[in-house]
Amino acid sequence: MKHMLLKNKHKINHIKIIINICIIVIYSIIFINKVALANEAICIDNGCHETRVIKVLVLYDDELFFERGWENNLNNRLAEINDFYYSNFKIKWKVIAIKQYAFNKNVEKLSTLFSLHKETLLKLETDAEVILSIIGRDIKGSGIAATFSNIIMVSNYDKLLSYRSSVIIAHEFGHLFGAWHTQRTEDFMLVSGASNLHAGKESSSILKLMRNYSFVPETIINNTKTLNRISRLYDRHHARGEINPVARLLTDYGNKYYLSKKYNKALDTLKNSIKYYARWGKTRMLLSKTYYELGMYSNAFTELTRAMFFGSQPDLDYENKLKNKFIQLKELDPSINNPFIPS
């Protein structure tokens, strides 16, 4: 009897040891994963400690042609930008070509000009990874870039003579990696009027994560692990009112799929965008139009109301089209509810 008790005791102790080992292993795995996910210096691939040289194509408009010395000024600005990017992220920007480009002269806003030429610039044949467009005339706006794209546009308001121009260009370069605006006044990604080439915690976190990004959105659009990492950093470090950069990326691609009539693909992409940021009216409006094209009219109406609630620009033509669709459906089937008419 005593032998049996002793045997059972050893058995129980053995089981306890196994349970404790399992608990230690589980907690170790959880801890390692948390560290990996929280590590803001983590990169998409290896080579974080190697210098990355990014090839740049510079485009300038006609107005710059008569401004002597602007290329020297640009070189001085790039020297300042490279000092900053190399010291913080071991990144250098190298101009491989400078070309004249016929930008539209009838546009008064830099953002409008950017939207007008963006798709055309993306189709240019070049060995450069990034395109820097310099607008050498009076225009509203100092700089613009699309998140995760490879195109930036800046105005030449001070002939590229000042340190301020370096900050503007460096700021727009930051957006190419997915960096968002911050409210920290000393940070080069300050939401408005950055004046220093200094990377705070917000900017450093995303640049260190994305320093090896190829500026080709297709390489990350379906990489859920990377998108989740970016979104987690955004959740920890973002300015009020800033839109989640992952949602921006997904909505842009949802729009591309919509315009190319790939409605099912657009639907999946836009619904995924909402998972990252649900309060952007642009996403909701695109989702409404996508539902309409798929014949899901009740969903289209619901998303239209949400789009308006979240501040989307009104689209009266589309709204009237959806209204008329419900009128037609009502005529075919009187039992159908027309949501535009209060019951």
Coordinates of C-alpha atoms in Angstrom, one line a residue:
M1 CA 0.0 0.0 0.0
K2 CA 2.8 2.3 0.9
H3 CA 4.5 1.5 -2.3
M4 CA 1.4 2.3 -4.3
L5 CA 1.1 5.7 -2.6
L6 CA 4.7 6.5 -3.3
K7 CA 4.3 5.5 -6.9
N8 CA 1.2 7.7 -7.3
K9 CA 3.0 10.6 -5.6
H10 CA 5.9 10.3 -8.1
K11 CA 3.4 10.1 -11.0
I12 CA 1.6 13.2 -9.8
N13 CA 4.9 15.1 -9.4
H14 CA 5.9 14.0 -12.9
I15 CA 2.6 15.3 -14.3
K16 CA 3.1 18.6 -12.4
I17 CA 6.6 18.9 -13.9
I18 CA 5.2 18.3 -17.4
I19 CA 2.4 20.9 -16.9
N20 CA 4.9 23.5 -15.6
I21 CA 7.1 22.9 -18.6
C22 CA 4.1 23.4 -20.9
I23 CA 3.2 26.6 -19.2
I24 CA 6.7 27.9 -19.5
V25 CA 6.8 27.1 -23.2
I26 CA 3.5 28.7 -23.8
Y27 CA 4.4 31.9 -22.0
S28 CA 7.8 32.0 -23.8
I29 CA 6.1 31.7 -27.2
I30 CA 3.6 34.5 -26.2
F31 CA 6.5 36.7 -24.9
I32 CA 8.6 36.2 -28.0
N33 CA 5.6 37.0 -30.3
K34 CA 4.8 40.1 -28.3
V35 CA 8.4 41.3 -28.5
A36 CA 8.6 40.6 -32.2
L37 CA 5.3 42.4 -32.9
A38 CA 6.1 45.4 -30.7
N39 CA 9.7 45.8 -31.9
E40 CA 9.5 49.0 -33.9
A41 CA 12.9 48.3 -35.4
I42 CA 11.9 45.2 -37.1
C43 CA 12.1 45.1 -40.9
I44 CA 10.2 43.3 -43.7
D45 CA 13.4 41.5 -44.7
N46 CA 17.1 41.3 -43.8
G47 CA 19.6 44.0 -44.4
C48 CA 18.5 46.6 -42.0
H49 CA 22.0 47.5 -41.1
E50 CA 23.2 47.8 -44.7
T51 CA 23.2 51.2 -46.5
R52 CA 20.2 51.5 -48.8
V53 CA 20.7 53.7 -51.9
I54 CA 17.4 54.8 -53.5
K55 CA 17.6 55.9 -57.1
V56 CA 15.7 59.1 -57.9
L57 CA 14.4 60.6 -61.2
V58 CA 14.0 64.4 -61.0
L59 CA 11.4 66.0 -63.2
Y60 CA 11.2 69.8 -63.6
D61 CA 8.7 71.9 -65.5
D62 CA 9.4 74.6 -68.0
E63 CA 9.5 77.4 -65.5
L64 CA 12.7 76.1 -64.0
F65 CA 14.6 76.0 -67.3
F66 CA 15.6 79.7 -67.0
E67 CA 16.5 79.5 -63.3
R68 CA 20.3 79.2 -63.2
G69 CA 21.8 77.3 -60.4
W70 CA 18.7 75.4 -59.3
E71 CA 20.4 72.0 -59.8
N72 CA 23.2 73.1 -57.4
N73 CA 20.5 74.1 -54.9
L74 CA 18.9 70.7 -55.3
N75 CA 22.2 69.0 -54.7
N76 CA 22.7 71.0 -51.5
R77 CA 19.2 70.1 -50.3
L78 CA 19.8 66.4 -51.1
A79 CA 23.0 66.5 -49.1
E80 CA 21.1 67.7 -46.0
I81 CA 18.4 65.1 -46.6
N82 CA 20.9 62.3 -47.0
D83 CA 22.7 63.4 -43.8
F84 CA 19.4 63.0 -42.0
Y85 CA 18.2 59.8 -43.5
Y86 CA 21.6 58.1 -43.3
S87 CA 22.2 59.0 -39.7
N88 CA 18.7 57.7 -38.7
F89 CA 18.0 54.9 -41.2
K90 CA 21.1 54.3 -43.3
I91 CA 19.3 55.5 -46.4
K92 CA 20.7 57.6 -49.1
W93 CA 18.8 59.2 -52.1
K94 CA 20.8 59.3 -55.4
V95 CA 19.6 61.3 -58.4
I96 CA 20.3 59.2 -61.5
A97 CA 18.5 61.5 -64.1
I98 CA 17.1 65.0 -64.4
K99 CA 14.5 65.6 -67.1
Q100 CA 12.1 68.3 -68.2
Y101 CA 8.4 67.4 -68.1
A102 CA 5.4 69.3 -69.4
F103 CA 3.2 69.7 -66.3
N104 CA -0.2 71.4 -66.8
K105 CA 0.1 75.1 -66.3
N106 CA -3.6 75.8 -65.8
V107 CA -3.7 74.1 -62.4
E108 CA -3.4 76.3 -59.3
K109 CA -3.2 73.7 -56.5
L110 CA -0.3 71.3 -56.1
S111 CA -2.7 68.6 -54.9
T112 CA -4.8 68.9 -58.0
L113 CA -1.7 68.9 -60.2
F114 CA -0.5 65.7 -58.5
S115 CA -3.8 64.0 -59.0
L116 CA -3.8 65.0 -62.7
H117 CA -0.4 63.6 -63.4
K118 CA 0.0 60.8 -61.0
E119 CA -1.1 57.9 -63.2
T120 CA 0.9 59.2 -66.2
L121 CA 4.1 59.5 -64.0
L122 CA 3.6 55.9 -62.8
K123 CA 3.9 54.7 -66.4
L124 CA 7.2 56.5 -67.2
E125 CA 10.0 54.2 -68.2
T126 CA 12.8 54.7 -65.7
D127 CA 15.4 52.8 -63.7
A128 CA 14.6 55.1 -60.7
E129 CA 12.7 53.8 -57.7
V130 CA 11.3 57.2 -56.9
I131 CA 10.2 60.2 -58.9
L132 CA 10.7 63.7 -57.5
S133 CA 8.7 66.3 -59.4
I134 CA 9.6 70.0 -58.9
I135 CA 7.1 72.6 -59.9
G136 CA 8.9 75.9 -60.6
R137 CA 6.0 78.4 -60.6
D138 CA 3.6 80.0 -58.2
I139 CA 1.2 77.3 -57.0
K140 CA -0.7 76.6 -53.8
G141 CA 1.0 73.9 -51.7
S142 CA 4.5 73.1 -50.8
G143 CA 4.6 69.3 -51.1
I144 CA 2.5 66.2 -51.6
A145 CA 3.0 62.4 -51.9
A146 CA 0.7 59.4 -51.9
T147 CA 1.2 56.9 -49.1
F148 CA 3.3 53.9 -50.1
S149 CA 3.7 55.3 -53.7
N150 CA 6.9 56.2 -55.4
I151 CA 6.0 59.8 -56.5
I152 CA 6.4 63.1 -54.7
M153 CA 5.8 66.6 -55.9
V154 CA 7.1 69.8 -54.4
S155 CA 6.9 73.5 -55.3
N156 CA 10.0 75.5 -55.9
Y157 CA 8.7 78.5 -54.0
D158 CA 12.1 79.5 -52.6
K159 CA 14.3 78.3 -55.6
L160 CA 15.3 75.3 -53.3
L161 CA 17.7 77.7 -51.5
S162 CA 16.6 77.1 -47.9
Y163 CA 16.8 74.3 -45.3
R164 CA 13.0 74.5 -45.3
S165 CA 13.0 72.9 -48.8
S166 CA 15.1 70.0 -47.4
V167 CA 12.5 69.4 -44.7
I168 CA 9.6 69.5 -47.2
I169 CA 11.3 67.0 -49.5
A170 CA 12.3 64.7 -46.6
H171 CA 8.8 64.9 -45.2
E172 CA 7.3 63.8 -48.5
F173 CA 9.9 61.0 -48.9
G174 CA 8.7 59.8 -45.5
H175 CA 5.1 59.3 -46.8
L176 CA 6.5 56.9 -49.4
F177 CA 7.3 54.5 -46.6
G178 CA 3.8 54.9 -45.1
A179 CA 4.8 57.5 -42.5
W180 CA 1.9 59.5 -41.2
H181 CA 1.7 62.9 -39.8
T182 CA 2.5 63.6 -36.1
Q183 CA 1.7 66.5 -33.8
R184 CA 5.1 66.6 -32.3
T185 CA 6.5 70.0 -33.2
E186 CA 10.1 68.8 -33.5
D187 CA 9.3 65.9 -35.9
F188 CA 9.9 66.2 -39.6
M189 CA 6.5 64.5 -40.2
L190 CA 4.7 67.3 -38.3
V191 CA 1.2 67.6 -39.7
S192 CA 1.7 71.2 -40.8
G193 CA 4.8 73.3 -41.2
A194 CA 7.6 71.0 -40.1
S195 CA 10.8 73.0 -39.6
N196 CA 13.4 70.4 -38.4
L197 CA 15.0 67.3 -39.8
H198 CA 14.5 65.3 -36.7
A199 CA 12.8 61.9 -36.4
G200 CA 10.7 61.4 -33.3
K201 CA 9.3 58.1 -32.0
E202 CA 6.3 58.2 -34.4
S203 CA 8.3 58.6 -37.5
S204 CA 11.2 56.4 -36.5
S205 CA 8.9 53.5 -35.8
I206 CA 7.4 53.3 -39.3
L207 CA 10.6 54.2 -41.2
K208 CA 12.6 51.5 -39.3
L209 CA 9.8 49.0 -40.1
M210 CA 9.5 49.9 -43.8
R211 CA 13.1 51.0 -44.7
N212 CA 13.4 48.2 -47.2
Y213 CA 10.0 48.7 -48.8
S214 CA 10.3 48.7 -52.6
F215 CA 7.7 51.4 -53.2
V216 CA 5.6 48.9 -55.0
P217 CA 2.2 48.6 -53.2
E218 CA 1.5 45.2 -54.7
T219 CA 4.3 43.8 -52.6
I220 CA 2.5 44.5 -49.3
I221 CA -1.2 44.8 -50.3
N222 CA -1.8 41.1 -49.5
N223 CA 0.8 40.9 -46.7
T224 CA -1.5 40.8 -43.7
K225 CA 1.4 40.5 -41.2
T226 CA 3.1 43.6 -42.5
L227 CA -0.2 45.6 -42.7
N228 CA -1.1 44.6 -39.2
R229 CA 2.3 45.8 -37.9
I230 CA 1.9 49.1 -39.7
S231 CA -1.6 49.5 -38.2
R232 CA -0.4 48.7 -34.7
L233 CA 2.3 51.4 -34.9
Y234 CA -0.3 53.8 -36.3
D235 CA -2.6 53.0 -33.3
R236 CA 0.2 53.9 -30.9
H237 CA 1.6 56.9 -32.7
H238 CA -0.8 59.0 -34.8
A239 CA -2.0 62.6 -34.9
R240 CA -5.7 63.3 -34.3
G241 CA -7.7 63.1 -37.5
E242 CA -5.0 61.2 -39.3
I243 CA -6.3 58.3 -41.4
N244 CA -4.8 54.9 -41.0
P245 CA -2.2 54.4 -43.7
V246 CA -3.2 50.8 -44.3
A247 CA -6.8 51.9 -44.9
R248 CA -5.5 54.6 -47.3
L249 CA -3.6 51.9 -49.3
L250 CA -6.5 49.5 -49.3
T251 CA -9.0 52.1 -50.3
D252 CA -6.8 53.3 -53.1
Y253 CA -6.7 49.8 -54.5
G254 CA -10.4 49.3 -53.9
N255 CA -10.9 52.4 -56.1
K256 CA -8.6 50.9 -58.8
Y257 CA -10.6 47.7 -58.8
Y258 CA -13.8 49.6 -58.9
L259 CA -12.7 51.7 -61.9
S260 CA -11.6 48.6 -63.8
K261 CA -15.0 47.0 -63.0
K262 CA -13.5 44.3 -60.8
Y263 CA -16.4 44.8 -58.4
N264 CA -16.0 41.6 -56.3
K265 CA -12.3 42.4 -55.8
A266 CA -13.2 46.0 -54.9
L267 CA -15.8 44.8 -52.4
D268 CA -13.3 42.6 -50.6
T269 CA -10.6 45.2 -50.5
L270 CA -12.9 48.0 -49.3
K271 CA -14.4 45.8 -46.6
N272 CA -10.8 45.0 -45.5
S273 CA -10.0 48.7 -45.4
I274 CA -12.9 49.4 -43.1
K275 CA -11.4 46.8 -40.6
Y276 CA -8.4 49.1 -40.2
Y277 CA -10.3 52.4 -40.3
A278 CA -14.1 52.6 -40.4
R279 CA -14.6 56.3 -40.3
W280 CA -13.4 57.5 -43.7
G281 CA -16.2 58.7 -45.9
K282 CA -14.3 58.0 -49.1
T283 CA -14.1 54.3 -48.3
R284 CA -17.8 54.2 -47.5
M285 CA -18.8 56.0 -50.7
L286 CA -16.7 53.7 -52.8
L287 CA -18.2 50.7 -51.0
S288 CA -21.7 52.1 -51.6
K289 CA -21.0 52.4 -55.4
T290 CA -19.5 48.9 -55.4
Y291 CA -22.6 47.4 -53.8
Y292 CA -24.7 49.2 -56.4
E293 CA -22.8 47.7 -59.3
L294 CA -23.2 44.3 -57.7
G295 CA -27.0 44.8 -57.4
M296 CA -27.0 45.0 -53.6
Y297 CA -29.0 48.2 -53.4
S298 CA -30.0 48.1 -49.7
N299 CA -26.3 47.8 -48.8
A300 CA -25.6 50.6 -51.2
F301 CA -28.0 52.9 -49.4
T302 CA -26.7 51.9 -46.0
E303 CA -23.1 52.8 -47.0
L304 CA -24.3 56.0 -48.7
T305 CA -25.7 57.2 -45.4
R306 CA -22.5 56.2 -43.6
A307 CA -20.4 58.0 -46.2
M308 CA -22.4 61.2 -45.6
F309 CA -22.1 60.8 -41.8
F310 CA -18.3 60.4 -42.1
G311 CA -17.9 63.5 -44.2
S312 CA -17.7 62.2 -47.8
Q313 CA -18.1 64.7 -50.6
P314 CA -21.7 64.5 -51.9
D315 CA -22.2 62.8 -55.2
L316 CA -25.6 63.9 -56.3
D317 CA -25.5 62.0 -59.6
Y318 CA -24.9 58.8 -57.9
E319 CA -27.5 59.5 -55.2
N320 CA -30.1 60.2 -57.8
K321 CA -29.2 57.1 -59.7
L322 CA -29.7 55.0 -56.5
K323 CA -33.0 56.8 -55.8
N324 CA -34.2 56.0 -59.3
K325 CA -33.2 52.4 -58.9
F326 CA -35.4 52.0 -55.8
I327 CA -38.3 53.7 -57.7
Q328 CA -37.9 51.2 -60.5
L329 CA -37.7 48.3 -58.0
K330 CA -40.8 49.5 -56.2
E331 CA -42.8 49.6 -59.5
L332 CA -41.8 46.0 -60.2
D333 CA -42.5 44.9 -56.6
P334 CA -44.7 47.1 -54.4
S335 CA -43.5 45.2 -51.3
I336 CA -40.0 46.5 -51.7
N337 CA -39.1 49.2 -49.2
N338 CA -37.7 52.5 -50.6
P339 CA -35.3 53.8 -48.0
F340 CA -35.3 57.2 -49.5
I341 CA -39.0 57.6 -48.6
P342 CA -39.7 57.7 -44.8
S343 CA -42.2 55.0 -43.8

